[in-house]
Amino acid sequence: MTSAELFKKARRIEIVARRLVEEQLAGQYHSVFKGRGLVFSDVRPYYAGDDVRAIDWNITARMNAPHVKQFVEERDRTVNLMIDMSASGFFGTRGAIKRELAAELAAVVAFSAIQNNDRVGLYIVTDRVERFVPPKKGRRHVLRVIGEILAFQPASRGTNLAVGLDFLAKVARRRSVVFLVSDFLSGGWQRAMQITRRRHELVPVVVGDPLEQALPPVGLLVLEDLESGALVEVDTHGAGADYARRARAAAAGRELALRRLNVDCVEVFTDRPYVDALIAFFKARAKRMAHG
């Protein structure tokens, strides 16, 4: 992809992402992600019903009347995008490959973040951390993030999400929101994600393609494992049912593992609008937060 093509594609994604953020996701991101905590704002006279633990005793003594401290939520957050760019991300049979879908979804999250004056960082992982862009604010920075995703060519075909999460633990000292975008087809990520969620707000984003769940009945197919490069010939008429059964079992196992993490997940597919999944995620998260 030439520089001109890259710029054109990044600009198109920016236009789509900003429109979605402004028209369909306005306010939803802001409402479901807490700030880093409460910071002191002001002191005012005590009123009946105020929490006595908030009394400022120094001001109370000076004014000879009870006063309480006021606090406001510190909205300044860091949003870290961790994108699995292993070879399986180059797969896609409907509308877009998984890698492009991941780029667009990451752009929507990034523009939602900067609209709320949050920082955005990027981690591109395969079986190693291949790109790291430290968190910053602003449109220019987000365009760099999108460009890095679109231009990226992996040095490795494999996947090891645990390596990326371990690196995050070392460099992300402050609490952040972590969107982990992957097809989660490889294993070995459960323990690392469990550790990550204790320190950060972890949001797994599962990217899939319908052909990963069921093969079309077209006869003989030669399938390639994009990460290992292995080739296998499959008769879809005879093996289709077995393939679908195995795919359902793998998806059920992944879903169970994610559910055990007790985190809110997003699931998107190459053959349907990802914005619907994002809206559903925000609504479900808001509902859960409202019920404690």
XYZ file of C-alpha atoms in Angstrom:
292
model
C 0.000 0.000 0.000
C 1.469 3.354 -1.094
C 1.554 6.397 1.188
C -1.227 8.001 -0.858
C -3.395 4.871 -0.613
C -2.696 4.624 3.101
C -3.672 8.254 3.685
C -6.851 7.822 1.627
C -7.863 4.729 3.563
C -7.072 6.309 6.936
C -9.073 9.389 5.976
C -12.044 7.251 4.933
C -11.944 5.392 8.231
C -11.729 8.707 10.091
C -14.843 10.037 8.328
C -16.818 6.855 9.042
C -15.631 6.642 12.643
C -16.323 10.289 13.479
C -19.806 10.087 11.987
C -20.606 6.984 14.037
C -19.239 8.572 17.203
C -21.187 11.806 16.714
C -24.461 10.344 15.438
C -24.882 6.929 17.045
C -22.489 6.656 19.974
C -22.696 10.217 21.304
C -22.437 10.169 25.092
C -22.471 6.377 25.404
C -18.714 5.988 25.768
C -18.608 8.814 28.322
C -21.336 7.273 30.449
C -19.938 3.757 30.840
C -16.257 4.327 31.561
C -15.382 5.833 34.889
C -12.641 8.364 35.375
C -9.509 7.590 37.359
C -11.184 8.572 40.620
C -12.350 11.587 42.597
C -10.350 14.781 42.938
C -10.875 17.682 45.329
C -12.971 20.499 43.853
C -14.172 22.935 46.536
C -15.384 23.444 50.099
C -18.941 24.436 51.001
C -21.056 24.728 54.154
C -22.326 21.494 55.655
C -25.995 20.640 55.057
C -28.122 18.074 56.858
C -27.649 14.711 55.186
C -24.071 15.343 54.046
C -21.530 12.607 54.707
C -19.752 13.578 57.926
C -16.613 11.868 56.623
C -16.314 14.716 54.102
C -16.054 17.418 56.789
C -12.969 19.597 56.399
C -11.986 20.106 60.027
C -9.425 22.832 59.333
C -11.946 25.021 57.478
C -14.632 24.153 60.033
C -12.419 25.414 62.870
C -11.422 28.546 60.950
C -14.997 29.449 59.952
C -16.525 28.311 63.227
C -19.123 26.390 61.209
C -19.041 22.924 59.658
C -17.823 22.750 56.051
C -17.445 19.740 53.763
C -15.084 18.972 50.928
C -16.539 18.541 47.448
C -15.103 16.129 44.938
C -15.611 15.641 41.219
C -14.782 12.680 39.032
C -11.486 12.970 37.225
C -12.502 12.109 33.677
C -8.998 11.993 32.252
C -8.464 8.376 31.206
C -6.115 6.300 29.144
C -7.554 3.932 26.552
C -5.167 1.254 25.335
C -5.939 -0.544 22.079
C -4.296 -3.941 21.862
C -4.767 -5.358 18.363
C -3.969 -8.967 17.470
C -2.361 -8.699 14.031
C -1.287 -12.305 13.600
C -1.818 -13.974 10.235
C -5.356 -15.162 11.037
C -6.425 -11.508 10.906
C -5.917 -11.543 7.138
C -8.899 -13.877 6.794
C -12.268 -12.596 5.632
C -14.964 -13.805 3.257
C -17.719 -11.210 3.637
C -17.354 -7.472 3.255
C -13.991 -7.068 4.990
C -11.071 -9.054 6.307
C -10.827 -9.243 10.079
C -7.808 -6.951 10.130
C -9.708 -4.119 8.383
C -12.680 -4.595 10.674
C -10.350 -4.358 13.674
C -8.875 -1.113 12.298
C -12.296 0.508 11.849
C -13.518 -0.578 15.253
C -10.312 0.656 16.885
C -10.788 4.009 15.135
C -14.318 4.361 16.517
C -13.085 3.661 20.039
C -10.143 6.044 19.580
C -12.308 8.932 18.346
C -14.770 8.305 21.185
C -11.829 8.561 23.576
C -10.350 11.811 22.252
C -13.822 13.360 22.128
C -13.757 12.903 25.905
C -10.199 14.249 26.182
C -8.773 10.799 26.915
C -5.403 9.454 25.846
C -5.131 6.616 23.334
C -2.287 4.100 23.175
C -1.670 1.278 20.704
C -0.155 -2.177 21.067
C 0.086 -4.367 17.962
C 0.835 -7.973 18.855
C 1.458 -11.291 17.143
C 3.461 -13.757 19.215
C 5.449 -10.688 20.269
C 4.814 -6.956 20.666
C 5.590 -5.582 17.200
C 4.397 -1.996 17.626
C 3.888 0.217 20.652
C 2.571 3.771 20.419
C 2.500 5.474 23.853
C -0.820 7.070 24.865
C -1.452 10.646 23.757
C -4.396 12.912 23.047
C -5.634 14.549 19.868
C -6.803 13.887 16.318
C -3.315 13.813 14.814
C -2.292 11.118 17.252
C -5.387 9.023 16.471
C -4.656 9.295 12.744
C -1.165 7.985 13.478
C -2.694 5.062 15.377
C -5.002 4.232 12.446
C -2.107 4.533 10.009
C 0.056 2.197 12.092
C -2.689 -0.446 12.034
C -3.341 -0.149 8.301
C 0.326 -0.130 7.275
C 1.409 -2.904 9.606
C 3.053 -6.001 8.134
C 3.706 -8.694 10.744
C 7.184 -10.097 11.226
C 5.624 -13.216 12.734
C 2.571 -15.247 11.744
C 1.857 -16.627 15.225
C -0.268 -15.448 18.147
C 0.516 -15.050 21.835
C -1.777 -12.562 23.532
C -0.172 -13.246 26.908
C 3.077 -11.666 25.675
C 1.227 -8.464 24.796
C -0.610 -8.364 28.114
C 2.628 -8.945 30.039
C 4.206 -6.013 28.177
C 1.167 -3.857 28.971
C 1.580 -4.666 32.664
C 5.151 -3.346 32.557
C 4.550 -0.077 30.693
C 0.971 0.903 31.661
C 1.497 2.003 35.242
C -1.797 3.851 35.608
C -5.199 2.211 35.397
C -6.621 2.231 31.881
C -9.384 0.861 29.694
C -7.924 -1.933 27.551
C -9.733 -2.942 24.367
C -8.208 -6.282 23.369
C -9.176 -6.938 19.733
C -8.562 -10.501 18.548
C -10.238 -13.556 17.060
C -9.117 -15.446 20.203
C -8.541 -18.567 18.099
C -5.297 -19.346 19.901
C -5.184 -20.418 23.525
C -3.031 -19.513 26.480
C -4.516 -16.066 27.158
C -6.821 -16.827 30.081
C -4.385 -16.354 32.971
C -2.835 -13.191 31.503
C -6.294 -11.682 30.968
C -7.309 -12.557 34.518
C -4.253 -10.680 35.823
C -4.892 -7.724 33.494
C -8.509 -7.266 34.585
C -7.435 -6.830 38.214
C -5.564 -3.656 37.327
C -7.344 -2.380 34.211
C -10.850 -2.261 32.760
C -10.538 -5.048 30.210
C -12.861 -5.221 27.197
C -12.273 -8.245 24.933
C -13.442 -7.625 21.353
C -13.946 -10.904 19.486
C -13.597 -10.525 15.703
C -15.015 -13.347 13.594
C -16.017 -14.417 10.108
C -19.036 -16.643 9.303
C -16.898 -19.094 7.322
C -15.016 -19.898 10.523
C -18.244 -21.417 11.850
C -19.476 -23.368 8.812
C -17.982 -24.384 5.462
C -20.045 -23.844 2.296
C -21.045 -27.087 0.486
C -18.846 -26.513 -2.566
C -16.980 -29.823 -2.754
C -13.201 -29.989 -2.454
C -11.424 -27.058 -0.809
C -7.777 -26.500 0.005
C -7.572 -24.714 3.352
C -4.489 -22.991 4.731
C -3.706 -22.371 8.370
C -2.681 -18.723 8.071
C -0.472 -18.899 11.161
C 1.344 -22.189 10.541
C 1.134 -22.210 6.738
C -0.103 -25.837 6.759
C -2.392 -26.890 3.883
C -5.197 -29.432 4.068
C -7.670 -30.656 1.450
C -11.252 -30.877 2.692
C -14.360 -32.337 1.062
C -16.985 -29.919 2.350
C -19.821 -32.313 1.501
C -18.423 -34.982 3.783
C -16.558 -32.966 6.416
C -18.804 -29.913 6.673
C -20.872 -31.220 9.586
C -17.794 -32.275 11.558
C -16.132 -28.900 10.886
C -19.231 -27.035 12.090
C -19.445 -29.186 15.228
C -15.798 -28.545 16.075
C -16.207 -24.829 15.390
C -19.230 -24.639 17.701
C -17.330 -26.456 20.438
C -14.355 -24.100 20.097
C -16.627 -21.041 20.171
C -18.447 -22.366 23.240
C -15.137 -22.958 25.018
C -13.941 -19.447 24.200
C -17.243 -17.945 25.340
C -17.069 -19.841 28.635
C -13.474 -18.739 29.242
C -14.393 -15.087 28.618
C -17.494 -15.338 30.796
C -15.379 -16.662 33.670
C -13.346 -13.459 33.491
C -16.512 -11.541 34.430
C -15.862 -8.783 31.893
C -18.065 -7.117 29.280
C -17.281 -8.402 25.783
C -17.974 -7.191 22.257
C -18.432 -9.680 19.411
C -18.235 -8.459 15.816
C -18.319 -10.214 12.448
C -17.152 -9.300 8.975
C -20.651 -9.761 7.506
C -22.607 -7.378 9.743
C -22.381 -3.760 11.020
C -20.020 -3.582 13.977
C -21.702 -0.434 15.278
C -24.736 -2.518 16.327
C -22.474 -4.665 18.500
C -20.854 -1.558 20.026
C -24.225 0.007 20.852
C -25.400 -3.261 22.420
C -22.183 -3.398 24.456
C -22.580 0.157 25.770
C -26.236 -0.451 26.692
C -25.486 -3.734 28.455
C -22.583 -2.182 30.363
C -24.679 0.832 31.389
C -27.436 -1.492 32.621
C -24.984 -3.577 34.630
C -23.399 -0.481 36.173
C -26.839 0.874 37.111
C -27.521 -2.303 39.071
C -24.205 -2.134 40.879
